[in-house]
Coordinates of C-alpha atoms in Angstrom, one line a residue:
Chain I
M1 CA 71.0 70.2 112.7
I2 CA 71.6 74.1 112.6
V3 CA 71.3 75.5 109.1
I4 CA 72.2 79.1 108.5
E5 CA 71.5 80.2 104.9
N6 CA 72.5 83.7 103.4
V7 CA 72.1 85.3 106.6
E8 CA 72.4 89.1 106.6
K9 CA 72.3 91.3 109.6
R10 CA 72.4 95.1 109.6
F11 CA 72.2 97.6 112.4
G12 CA 71.1 100.8 110.7
E13 CA 73.8 101.5 108.1
T14 CA 76.3 99.0 109.3
T15 CA 76.2 95.6 107.8
V16 CA 77.4 93.2 110.6
L17 CA 76.8 89.8 108.8
K18 CA 77.0 89.4 105.0
R19 CA 75.4 86.4 103.4
I20 CA 76.6 83.8 106.0
N21 CA 76.2 80.1 105.1
L22 CA 77.0 77.6 107.8
T23 CA 75.6 74.2 108.8
I24 CA 76.3 72.4 112.1
E25 CA 75.7 68.7 112.3
P26 CA 74.8 67.0 115.6
G27 CA 77.9 65.9 117.4
E28 CA 80.2 68.6 115.9
V29 CA 82.1 71.1 117.8
V30 CA 82.3 74.2 115.7
T31 CA 84.6 77.1 116.7
I32 CA 84.0 80.7 115.2
L33 CA 87.2 82.6 115.3
G34 CA 87.6 86.3 114.3
S35 CA 88.7 89.6 115.6
S36 CA 86.5 91.8 117.7
G37 CA 83.7 93.2 115.7
S38 CA 83.8 90.6 113.2
G39 CA 80.2 89.6 113.8
K40 CA 80.8 86.5 115.9
S41 CA 78.5 87.2 118.7
T42 CA 75.9 88.6 116.5
L43 CA 75.7 85.3 114.6
I44 CA 75.1 83.4 117.9
R45 CA 72.4 86.0 118.8
C46 CA 70.7 85.5 115.5
I47 CA 70.5 81.7 116.2
N48 CA 68.7 82.1 119.5
G49 CA 66.7 84.8 118.3
L50 CA 68.0 87.7 120.5
E51 CA 68.5 89.6 117.2
A52 CA 66.2 89.6 114.3
L53 CA 67.7 88.7 110.8
S54 CA 67.7 91.3 108.1
G55 CA 67.9 88.6 105.5
G56 CA 68.4 84.9 105.0
R57 CA 67.2 82.1 107.0
I58 CA 68.2 80.1 110.0
T59 CA 66.7 76.7 111.1
V60 CA 67.3 74.6 114.0
D61 CA 66.2 71.0 113.3
G62 CA 64.0 72.5 110.6
N63 CA 62.4 75.1 112.8
D64 CA 62.7 78.6 111.3
V65 CA 63.8 81.0 114.0
S66 CA 62.1 84.0 112.4
T67 CA 58.7 82.4 113.1
K68 CA 57.2 82.5 116.6
A69 CA 56.6 78.8 116.9
G70 CA 59.8 77.9 115.2
L71 CA 61.8 80.2 117.6
A72 CA 60.1 78.6 120.5
T73 CA 61.2 75.1 119.5
A74 CA 64.7 76.3 118.6
R75 CA 65.2 77.8 122.0
R76 CA 64.1 74.6 123.6
R77 CA 66.7 72.6 121.6
S78 CA 69.4 75.0 122.1
A79 CA 70.9 76.8 125.1
T80 CA 73.3 79.8 125.4
V81 CA 76.0 80.5 127.8
F82 CA 76.9 84.2 127.9
Q83 CA 80.2 86.2 128.1
L84 CA 79.0 88.1 131.2
F85 CA 77.1 85.1 132.7
N86 CA 73.9 87.0 133.1
L87 CA 73.1 84.9 136.2
Y88 CA 69.9 86.1 138.0
P89 CA 71.4 87.9 140.9
H90 CA 68.2 87.5 143.0
M91 CA 68.2 83.7 143.0
T92 CA 70.6 81.2 144.3
A93 CA 72.9 79.0 141.9
L94 CA 70.3 76.2 142.3
E95 CA 67.4 78.4 141.5
N96 CA 69.1 79.9 138.5
I97 CA 69.4 76.4 137.0
T98 CA 66.1 75.1 137.9
L99 CA 64.0 78.2 136.8
A100 CA 63.8 77.4 133.0
P101 CA 63.4 73.5 133.5
I102 CA 60.5 74.1 135.9
N103 CA 59.0 77.0 133.9
V104 CA 59.5 75.9 130.3
L105 CA 60.0 72.2 130.3
K106 CA 57.3 71.8 133.1
K107 CA 59.5 69.6 135.1
P108 CA 58.5 68.7 138.7
R109 CA 60.6 70.9 141.1
A110 CA 62.1 67.8 142.9
E111 CA 63.3 66.4 139.4
A112 CA 64.8 69.7 138.4
E113 CA 66.4 70.3 141.5
A114 CA 68.0 66.8 141.4
R115 CA 69.2 67.3 138.0
A116 CA 70.6 70.7 139.0
R117 CA 72.5 69.1 141.8
E118 CA 73.9 66.6 139.6
L119 CA 75.1 69.3 137.0
L120 CA 76.6 71.3 139.9
K121 CA 78.4 68.3 141.0
L122 CA 79.8 67.7 137.6
V123 CA 81.3 71.2 137.5
G124 CA 82.7 70.9 141.0
L125 CA 80.2 73.4 142.8
A126 CA 78.2 70.9 144.6
D127 CA 78.7 72.8 147.9
L128 CA 77.6 76.2 146.5
A129 CA 74.0 75.2 145.4
T130 CA 72.4 77.7 147.8
A131 CA 74.9 80.5 147.2
Y132 CA 73.9 83.8 145.5
P133 CA 75.9 84.7 142.4
Q134 CA 77.4 87.7 144.1
R135 CA 79.3 85.3 146.4
L136 CA 80.7 83.3 143.5
S137 CA 84.0 84.0 141.7
G138 CA 83.8 84.7 137.9
G139 CA 84.9 81.3 137.0
Q140 CA 82.2 79.7 139.5
R141 CA 79.6 82.1 138.0
Q142 CA 80.4 80.8 134.6
R143 CA 80.3 77.2 135.6
V144 CA 76.7 77.9 137.1
G145 CA 76.0 79.4 133.8
I146 CA 77.0 76.4 131.9
C147 CA 74.9 74.2 134.3
R148 CA 71.9 76.5 133.7
A149 CA 72.2 75.9 129.9
L150 CA 72.7 72.1 130.3
A151 CA 69.8 71.8 132.6
M152 CA 67.5 72.4 129.6
D153 CA 69.0 69.2 128.0
P154 CA 69.9 71.2 124.9
R155 CA 70.9 69.4 121.6
Y156 CA 72.9 72.5 120.9
L157 CA 75.1 74.5 123.1
L158 CA 75.8 78.0 122.1
L159 CA 78.9 79.7 123.6
D160 CA 79.2 83.3 123.4
E161 CA 82.8 84.1 124.3
V162 CA 82.4 82.4 127.7
T163 CA 85.8 82.9 129.1
S164 CA 86.5 86.6 127.8
A165 CA 85.6 88.1 131.2
L166 CA 87.8 85.7 133.2
D167 CA 91.3 85.6 134.4
P168 CA 93.7 82.7 133.1
E169 CA 93.0 80.7 136.0
M170 CA 89.3 80.9 135.9
T171 CA 89.4 80.3 132.2
G172 CA 91.1 77.0 132.8
E173 CA 88.3 76.0 135.1
V174 CA 85.7 76.7 132.6
L175 CA 87.5 75.3 129.5
D176 CA 88.1 71.9 131.3
I177 CA 84.4 71.7 131.6
L178 CA 83.7 72.4 128.0
A179 CA 86.4 70.0 127.0
E180 CA 84.6 67.3 129.0
L181 CA 81.4 68.2 127.4
A182 CA 83.0 68.0 123.9
R183 CA 84.4 64.5 124.5
G184 CA 80.9 63.5 125.8
G185 CA 79.5 64.3 122.4
T186 CA 77.6 67.6 123.1
T187 CA 77.1 69.6 119.8
M188 CA 78.7 73.0 120.4
L189 CA 78.9 76.3 118.5
F190 CA 81.7 78.1 120.2
V191 CA 82.7 81.7 119.9
T192 CA 86.1 82.3 121.3
H193 CA 89.5 83.9 121.4
E194 CA 91.1 80.9 122.8
V195 CA 92.8 79.6 119.6
E196 CA 94.7 76.8 121.4
F197 CA 91.7 75.5 123.1
A198 CA 89.6 75.7 120.0
R199 CA 92.3 73.6 118.2
R200 CA 92.1 71.0 121.0
I201 CA 88.3 70.4 121.1
S202 CA 86.7 71.6 117.9
S203 CA 86.0 69.5 114.8
R204 CA 85.7 72.5 112.6
I205 CA 86.7 76.0 112.6
V206 CA 85.2 79.0 110.7
F207 CA 86.7 82.4 110.5
L208 CA 84.7 85.5 110.3
E209 CA 86.2 88.7 108.9
Q210 CA 84.1 92.0 108.9
G211 CA 80.9 90.0 108.8
E212 CA 81.9 87.6 106.1
L213 CA 82.6 83.9 106.5
I214 CA 86.0 83.6 104.8
V215 CA 87.0 80.2 105.8
D216 CA 85.2 76.9 107.0
M217 CA 87.7 74.1 107.5
P218 CA 88.1 70.9 109.6
T219 CA 90.4 71.9 112.5
E220 CA 93.5 70.0 111.2
R221 CA 93.2 71.8 107.8
F222 CA 92.8 75.1 109.6
F223 CA 96.1 74.9 111.2
A224 CA 97.9 73.3 108.4
E225 CA 100.5 75.4 106.5
D226 CA 98.8 74.7 103.3
G227 CA 95.3 75.1 104.7
G228 CA 94.1 78.0 106.9
F229 CA 97.7 79.3 107.3
A230 CA 97.7 79.8 103.6
V231 CA 95.3 82.5 103.8
P232 CA 97.1 85.6 104.6
R233 CA 94.4 87.3 107.0
I234 CA 94.3 84.0 109.1
R235 CA 98.1 83.7 109.3
Q236 CA 98.3 87.2 110.6
F237 CA 95.5 86.6 113.1
L238 CA 97.0 83.3 114.3
T239 CA 100.5 84.7 114.8
K240 CA 99.1 87.9 116.5
M241 CA 97.1 85.6 118.9
K242 CA 100.1 83.3 119.6
K243 CA 102.1 86.5 120.6
D244 CA 99.4 87.8 123.0
Chain M
M1 CA 128.8 113.5 160.9
S2 CA 129.8 117.0 159.8
K3 CA 128.0 120.3 160.7
V4 CA 127.2 121.1 157.1
D5 CA 125.4 117.8 156.5
T6 CA 123.0 118.2 159.4
S7 CA 122.0 121.8 158.4
K8 CA 121.2 120.6 155.0
A9 CA 119.2 117.6 156.1
R10 CA 116.8 119.7 158.6
P11 CA 115.4 123.2 158.8
Q12 CA 117.2 125.8 160.8
P13 CA 116.7 125.3 164.5
S14 CA 115.5 129.0 164.7
V15 CA 112.8 128.1 162.2
V16 CA 111.6 125.1 164.1
E17 CA 111.4 127.2 167.3
E18 CA 109.5 129.8 165.5
V19 CA 107.0 127.2 164.2
D20 CA 106.5 125.7 167.8
R21 CA 105.6 128.9 169.2
L22 CA 102.7 129.5 166.8
V23 CA 99.3 128.7 168.1
V24 CA 97.0 126.6 165.9
V25 CA 93.4 128.2 165.8
P26 CA 90.5 126.8 163.7
R27 CA 89.7 128.8 160.6
R28 CA 86.9 131.3 161.3
N29 CA 83.7 130.9 159.5
Y30 CA 81.8 134.2 160.0
G31 CA 79.0 133.0 157.9
I32 CA 78.0 130.2 160.1
W33 CA 78.2 132.4 163.2
I34 CA 75.8 134.9 161.7
G35 CA 73.6 132.2 160.5
T36 CA 73.4 130.5 163.8
A37 CA 72.7 133.8 165.6
F38 CA 69.9 134.5 163.1
T39 CA 68.4 131.2 163.5
L40 CA 68.4 131.4 167.2
V41 CA 66.7 134.7 167.3
L42 CA 64.2 133.5 164.9
S43 CA 63.4 130.4 166.8
Y44 CA 63.0 132.5 170.0
F45 CA 60.4 134.7 168.2
I46 CA 58.5 131.7 166.7
L47 CA 58.3 129.9 169.9
R48 CA 57.3 133.0 171.7
A49 CA 54.5 133.6 169.3
F50 CA 53.3 130.0 169.7
A51 CA 53.5 130.2 173.6
V52 CA 52.0 133.8 174.3
N53 CA 49.3 134.2 171.5
P54 CA 46.1 132.8 173.0
A55 CA 44.4 132.5 169.5
F56 CA 46.4 129.2 169.0
G57 CA 44.3 127.7 171.6
W58 CA 46.6 124.8 172.6
E59 CA 44.2 123.6 175.2
T60 CA 41.3 123.5 172.9
A61 CA 43.4 121.7 170.4
A62 CA 44.5 119.1 172.9
G63 CA 40.8 118.6 173.9
Y64 CA 39.9 117.8 170.2
L65 CA 43.0 115.7 169.6
F66 CA 41.2 112.3 170.3
H67 CA 37.7 113.6 169.5
P68 CA 35.5 110.8 168.1
S69 CA 34.9 112.6 164.8
I70 CA 38.5 113.4 164.4
M71 CA 39.4 109.8 165.0
S72 CA 37.0 108.6 162.4
G73 CA 38.3 111.1 160.0
L74 CA 41.9 110.0 160.5
M75 CA 40.6 106.4 159.8
T76 CA 39.0 107.5 156.6
T77 CA 42.3 109.2 155.6
L78 CA 44.3 106.1 156.3
V79 CA 41.9 103.8 154.7
L80 CA 41.9 106.1 151.6
T81 CA 45.7 106.2 151.5
V82 CA 46.0 102.4 151.8
V83 CA 43.3 101.7 149.3
I84 CA 44.5 104.2 146.8
M85 CA 48.2 103.4 147.1
F86 CA 47.3 99.6 146.6
L87 CA 45.3 100.3 143.5
A88 CA 47.8 102.8 142.2
I89 CA 50.6 100.3 142.4
I90 CA 48.5 97.7 140.4
I91 CA 47.4 100.1 137.8
G92 CA 50.9 101.6 137.7
T93 CA 52.5 98.3 137.2
I94 CA 50.2 97.5 134.3
V95 CA 50.8 101.0 132.7
A96 CA 54.7 100.5 133.3
V97 CA 54.6 97.2 131.7
M98 CA 52.6 98.4 128.7
R99 CA 55.2 101.3 128.5
V100 CA 58.0 98.9 127.9
S101 CA 56.2 96.5 125.7
P102 CA 57.2 95.8 122.1
S103 CA 53.7 96.8 120.7
P104 CA 53.8 100.5 119.8
V105 CA 50.0 100.8 120.4
L106 CA 50.5 99.6 124.1
R107 CA 53.4 101.9 124.4
S108 CA 51.6 105.0 123.2
F109 CA 48.6 104.3 125.1
A110 CA 50.6 104.0 128.4
G111 CA 52.4 107.1 127.4
A112 CA 49.1 109.1 126.9
Y113 CA 48.0 107.8 130.2
V114 CA 51.0 109.1 132.0
W115 CA 50.8 112.4 130.2
F116 CA 47.1 113.0 131.1
F117 CA 47.0 111.9 134.7
R118 CA 50.2 113.6 135.7
G119 CA 49.4 116.6 133.8
V120 CA 45.9 117.4 135.1
P121 CA 46.0 118.6 138.7
A122 CA 44.5 116.1 141.1
L123 CA 41.9 118.4 142.5
I124 CA 40.5 118.9 139.1
Q125 CA 40.5 115.1 138.5
L126 CA 38.7 114.6 141.9
I127 CA 36.0 117.1 141.0
F128 CA 35.7 115.7 137.5
W129 CA 35.0 112.0 138.6
F130 CA 32.6 113.3 141.3
N131 CA 30.6 115.0 138.6
L132 CA 30.7 112.1 136.2
A133 CA 27.0 112.0 136.2
L134 CA 26.9 115.2 134.3
L135 CA 28.7 113.4 131.5
V136 CA 27.1 109.9 131.7
R137 CA 23.8 109.6 133.3
E138 CA 23.8 105.7 133.7
F139 CA 25.8 102.8 132.9
S140 CA 24.0 99.9 131.3
L141 CA 25.0 96.6 129.6
T142 CA 22.6 95.6 126.7
L143 CA 23.1 92.7 124.7
P144 CA 21.6 92.1 121.3
F145 CA 18.6 89.7 121.4
V146 CA 18.9 89.5 125.3
G147 CA 18.0 93.0 126.1
E148 CA 19.3 94.8 129.2
I149 CA 21.5 92.9 131.5
F150 CA 21.9 95.5 134.2
S151 CA 21.6 99.3 134.4
I152 CA 22.8 101.6 137.3
R153 CA 22.7 105.4 137.6
T154 CA 26.0 107.2 137.8
N155 CA 24.9 109.0 140.9
D156 CA 24.1 105.8 142.8
F157 CA 27.6 104.4 142.7
M158 CA 29.7 107.7 142.3
T159 CA 29.5 108.3 146.0
P160 CA 32.1 110.9 147.3
F161 CA 34.3 108.2 148.7
F162 CA 34.2 105.9 145.6
S163 CA 34.8 109.2 143.5
A164 CA 37.8 109.9 145.6
V165 CA 39.3 106.3 145.2
V166 CA 38.9 106.3 141.4
A167 CA 40.3 109.8 140.8
L168 CA 43.2 109.6 143.2
S169 CA 44.2 106.0 142.2
L170 CA 44.2 106.9 138.5
C171 CA 46.2 110.0 139.3
E172 CA 48.7 108.4 141.5
A173 CA 49.1 105.3 139.1
G174 CA 50.5 107.9 136.6
Y175 CA 53.4 108.5 139.0
M176 CA 53.7 104.9 140.0
A177 CA 53.9 103.9 136.4
E178 CA 56.9 106.2 135.8
I179 CA 58.7 104.8 139.0
I180 CA 58.2 101.3 138.1
R181 CA 59.2 101.9 134.4
A182 CA 62.4 103.4 135.7
G183 CA 63.0 100.2 137.9
I184 CA 62.3 97.9 134.9
K185 CA 64.7 99.8 132.7
S186 CA 67.4 99.6 135.4
V187 CA 67.5 95.8 135.1
P188 CA 70.3 95.0 132.6
T189 CA 69.1 93.6 129.3
G190 CA 71.3 90.5 129.6
Q191 CA 68.8 89.3 132.4
S192 CA 65.9 89.1 130.1
E193 CA 68.1 87.8 127.3
A194 CA 69.4 84.9 129.2
A195 CA 65.8 83.9 130.2
S196 CA 64.3 84.4 126.8
A197 CA 67.2 82.3 125.1
L198 CA 66.3 79.4 127.2
G199 CA 62.7 79.8 126.0
M200 CA 61.0 81.5 128.9
P201 CA 57.9 83.4 127.8
Y202 CA 57.8 87.1 128.0
R203 CA 55.2 87.1 130.8
N204 CA 57.3 84.8 133.0
I205 CA 60.3 86.7 132.3
L206 CA 58.7 89.8 133.7
K207 CA 57.2 88.2 136.5
R208 CA 60.4 86.0 137.7
I209 CA 63.3 88.0 136.4
V210 CA 62.6 91.7 135.6
L211 CA 60.0 92.8 138.2
P212 CA 61.7 91.4 141.3
Q213 CA 65.0 93.0 140.3
A214 CA 63.2 96.3 139.5
M215 CA 61.8 96.2 143.1
R216 CA 65.1 97.3 144.5
F217 CA 64.8 100.6 142.5
V218 CA 61.1 100.9 142.9
V219 CA 60.6 100.6 146.8
P220 CA 62.4 103.9 148.0
P221 CA 60.6 106.2 145.7
T222 CA 57.3 104.5 146.4
G223 CA 57.6 105.3 150.0
N224 CA 57.9 108.9 149.1
E225 CA 54.9 108.6 147.0
A226 CA 52.9 106.9 149.8
I227 CA 53.8 109.9 152.1
N228 CA 52.8 112.4 149.6
L229 CA 49.7 110.6 149.0
L230 CA 48.6 110.7 152.6
K231 CA 48.7 114.4 152.4
L232 CA 47.2 114.5 148.9
T233 CA 44.1 112.7 150.2
S234 CA 43.2 116.0 152.1
L235 CA 41.8 117.2 148.7
V236 CA 38.9 115.0 149.1
T237 CA 37.5 117.4 151.5
F238 CA 36.3 119.3 148.4
I239 CA 33.9 116.6 147.5
A240 CA 32.7 116.0 151.1
V241 CA 34.5 112.9 152.0
D242 CA 34.8 112.9 155.7
D243 CA 38.4 112.4 156.0
L244 CA 40.6 114.0 158.8
F245 CA 40.7 117.6 157.3
Y246 CA 36.8 117.4 156.5
S247 CA 35.9 116.2 160.0
A248 CA 38.0 119.2 161.5
Q249 CA 36.3 121.6 159.2
S250 CA 32.7 120.5 160.1
I251 CA 33.7 121.0 163.8
Y252 CA 35.1 124.4 163.4
A253 CA 32.3 125.6 161.0
R254 CA 30.1 125.1 164.1
T255 CA 32.4 126.4 166.8
F256 CA 34.6 128.7 165.0
E257 CA 37.7 127.1 166.7
T258 CA 39.5 127.3 163.4
I259 CA 43.2 127.4 164.4
P260 CA 43.0 124.8 167.2
L261 CA 41.4 122.3 164.8
L262 CA 43.9 123.0 162.1
I263 CA 46.5 122.2 164.7
V264 CA 44.8 118.9 165.5
V265 CA 44.7 118.1 161.8
A266 CA 48.5 119.2 161.4
V267 CA 49.5 117.1 164.4
W268 CA 47.9 114.0 163.0
Y269 CA 49.4 114.3 159.7
L270 CA 52.8 115.0 161.1
A271 CA 52.5 111.9 163.3
V272 CA 51.4 109.6 160.6
V273 CA 54.1 110.9 158.2
S274 CA 56.7 110.4 161.0
I275 CA 55.9 106.8 161.3
M276 CA 55.8 106.3 157.6
S277 CA 59.2 107.9 157.3
V278 CA 60.6 105.5 159.8
G279 CA 59.2 102.5 157.8
Q280 CA 60.5 103.9 154.7
H281 CA 64.0 104.4 156.2
F282 CA 64.2 100.7 157.0
L283 CA 62.8 99.6 153.5
E284 CA 65.4 101.9 151.9
R285 CA 68.1 100.3 153.9
H286 CA 67.1 96.9 152.8
F287 CA 66.2 97.5 149.2
G288 CA 68.5 100.4 148.3
R289 CA 71.9 98.8 149.0
S290 CA 74.5 97.8 146.4
E291 CA 74.5 94.4 144.9
T292 CA 78.0 93.4 146.0
R293 CA 77.3 93.0 149.6
S294 CA 76.3 89.8 151.1
Q295 CA 72.8 89.3 152.1
S296 CA 72.0 89.8 155.9
L297 CA 69.4 87.9 158.0
T298 CA 67.0 90.8 157.9
T299 CA 67.1 91.0 154.2
R300 CA 66.4 87.4 153.9
F301 CA 63.5 87.7 156.3
L302 CA 62.0 90.6 154.3
R303 CA 62.5 88.6 151.2
N304 CA 60.6 85.7 152.5
A305 CA 58.0 87.9 154.3
F306 CA 57.0 89.8 151.1
G307 CA 57.7 87.0 148.7
T308 CA 59.7 89.5 146.7
R309 CA 63.2 88.2 145.7
A310 CA 64.6 91.7 145.5
K311 CA 68.1 91.9 146.5
G312 CA 70.4 94.4 148.2
A313 CA 71.8 93.9 151.5
A314 CA 72.7 95.3 154.8
T315 CA 75.8 93.8 156.5

């Protein structure tokens, strides 16, 4: 369970997150919606410890991410997929995936590689195990990015706008895999602009507006006329997204 | 087709003929002509001076080119360069890593290191280490209740060669630290973030992710540094290390064949620098290329040979 309590984040004078409260239970797929600059990505970066909190507390299965030991455990239980993939350019797809399992989980190389090949097969990239990232298309890179995260056998998958840098066709490739994972019961926290996709796979949707969490509803309620749509800001956001 | 239409569509026939009759000549660039003439005249004078002035003593120089003490001096120079460069890269890497560390104490220590060792002239550092005995008479390790473990007089180990290695390694490390730091800074932050979000410890991130990628930016300027260092080692003559220059000096101090021996020294430095430049050219070709090209066989060979995973590619 990921518990976010009264979390605040400030960069100098700017407050990016204001007293955020959110709980993610195992098995849930929670989508964070909101316009650019609303603090969605920052929230993810606070959970995996890439940003230090200015206030409040985040625990992953009871491990406080602001402590060194807590963060180490939290990072072992969660894995992040990034908007710009952040694959290691000097390693093959396979090496990208096996690095952390060998290094952090101390898995034997053969075992890590077998698992990596299995994952690559799952995302349809079995033939590209020895390719360097520069040879892959954006969609392929992001699929490797997902494999790299899954290779850590995370309980929680944190997805930070993973399709924002992709064209619609590649977006499709990546979303199909995420939908598959969601059906398989992977717990996910999903920051995205893909409203329709979020509607299809998430169990809950939260909406951030200028650093404040203004709505936290089950997906059906969120898209209902008397639920999320009743909130003017969300109605405005959803209609605009549809037009785009 | 009417006559009026044709005249509107093309230029007048008379104009076309006029243009055809013009001769195309390249633009004259008098500056280049004057420069070329001047350079030719200058080259003539220089070559003539070299050829006719007997004081150059070309034959004497040729005779000393492979003289045993010149050879052993050259060897000392090469050994010094290799040993100092090796130590400088190690120390420089440590200082660079300290310089980008999250700890302000380590950062400022490394900053002070670079400031001092790059700021004080190498010759002064060299003479300082050579005279360390004036500052510290002896080094000893004394433990309470156990007594003295060992003791050594500074003059016994601060030989000229050892002082040269210490002084120039520390000095060169200041420069290497800056080169390596720039390399580390050039690796996008997303790289270390991706690894740390998966729980990799800082040390492993540096070793596996950051430093290998920094290599690409570090290798070309390191080649330059090695070439500079080769020449810089001639300073050790001042503390009587028998390097190439010192060997030549000790010969002409006896025979007064100053110019021929300086020529011998210059020839050897030029020869080694030329070889190093060729090597550097190839290294740069492999490490300096853009990320978007695909890897060539040779790059992969280099990668395997040196165990670095730096990327960049020739096609």
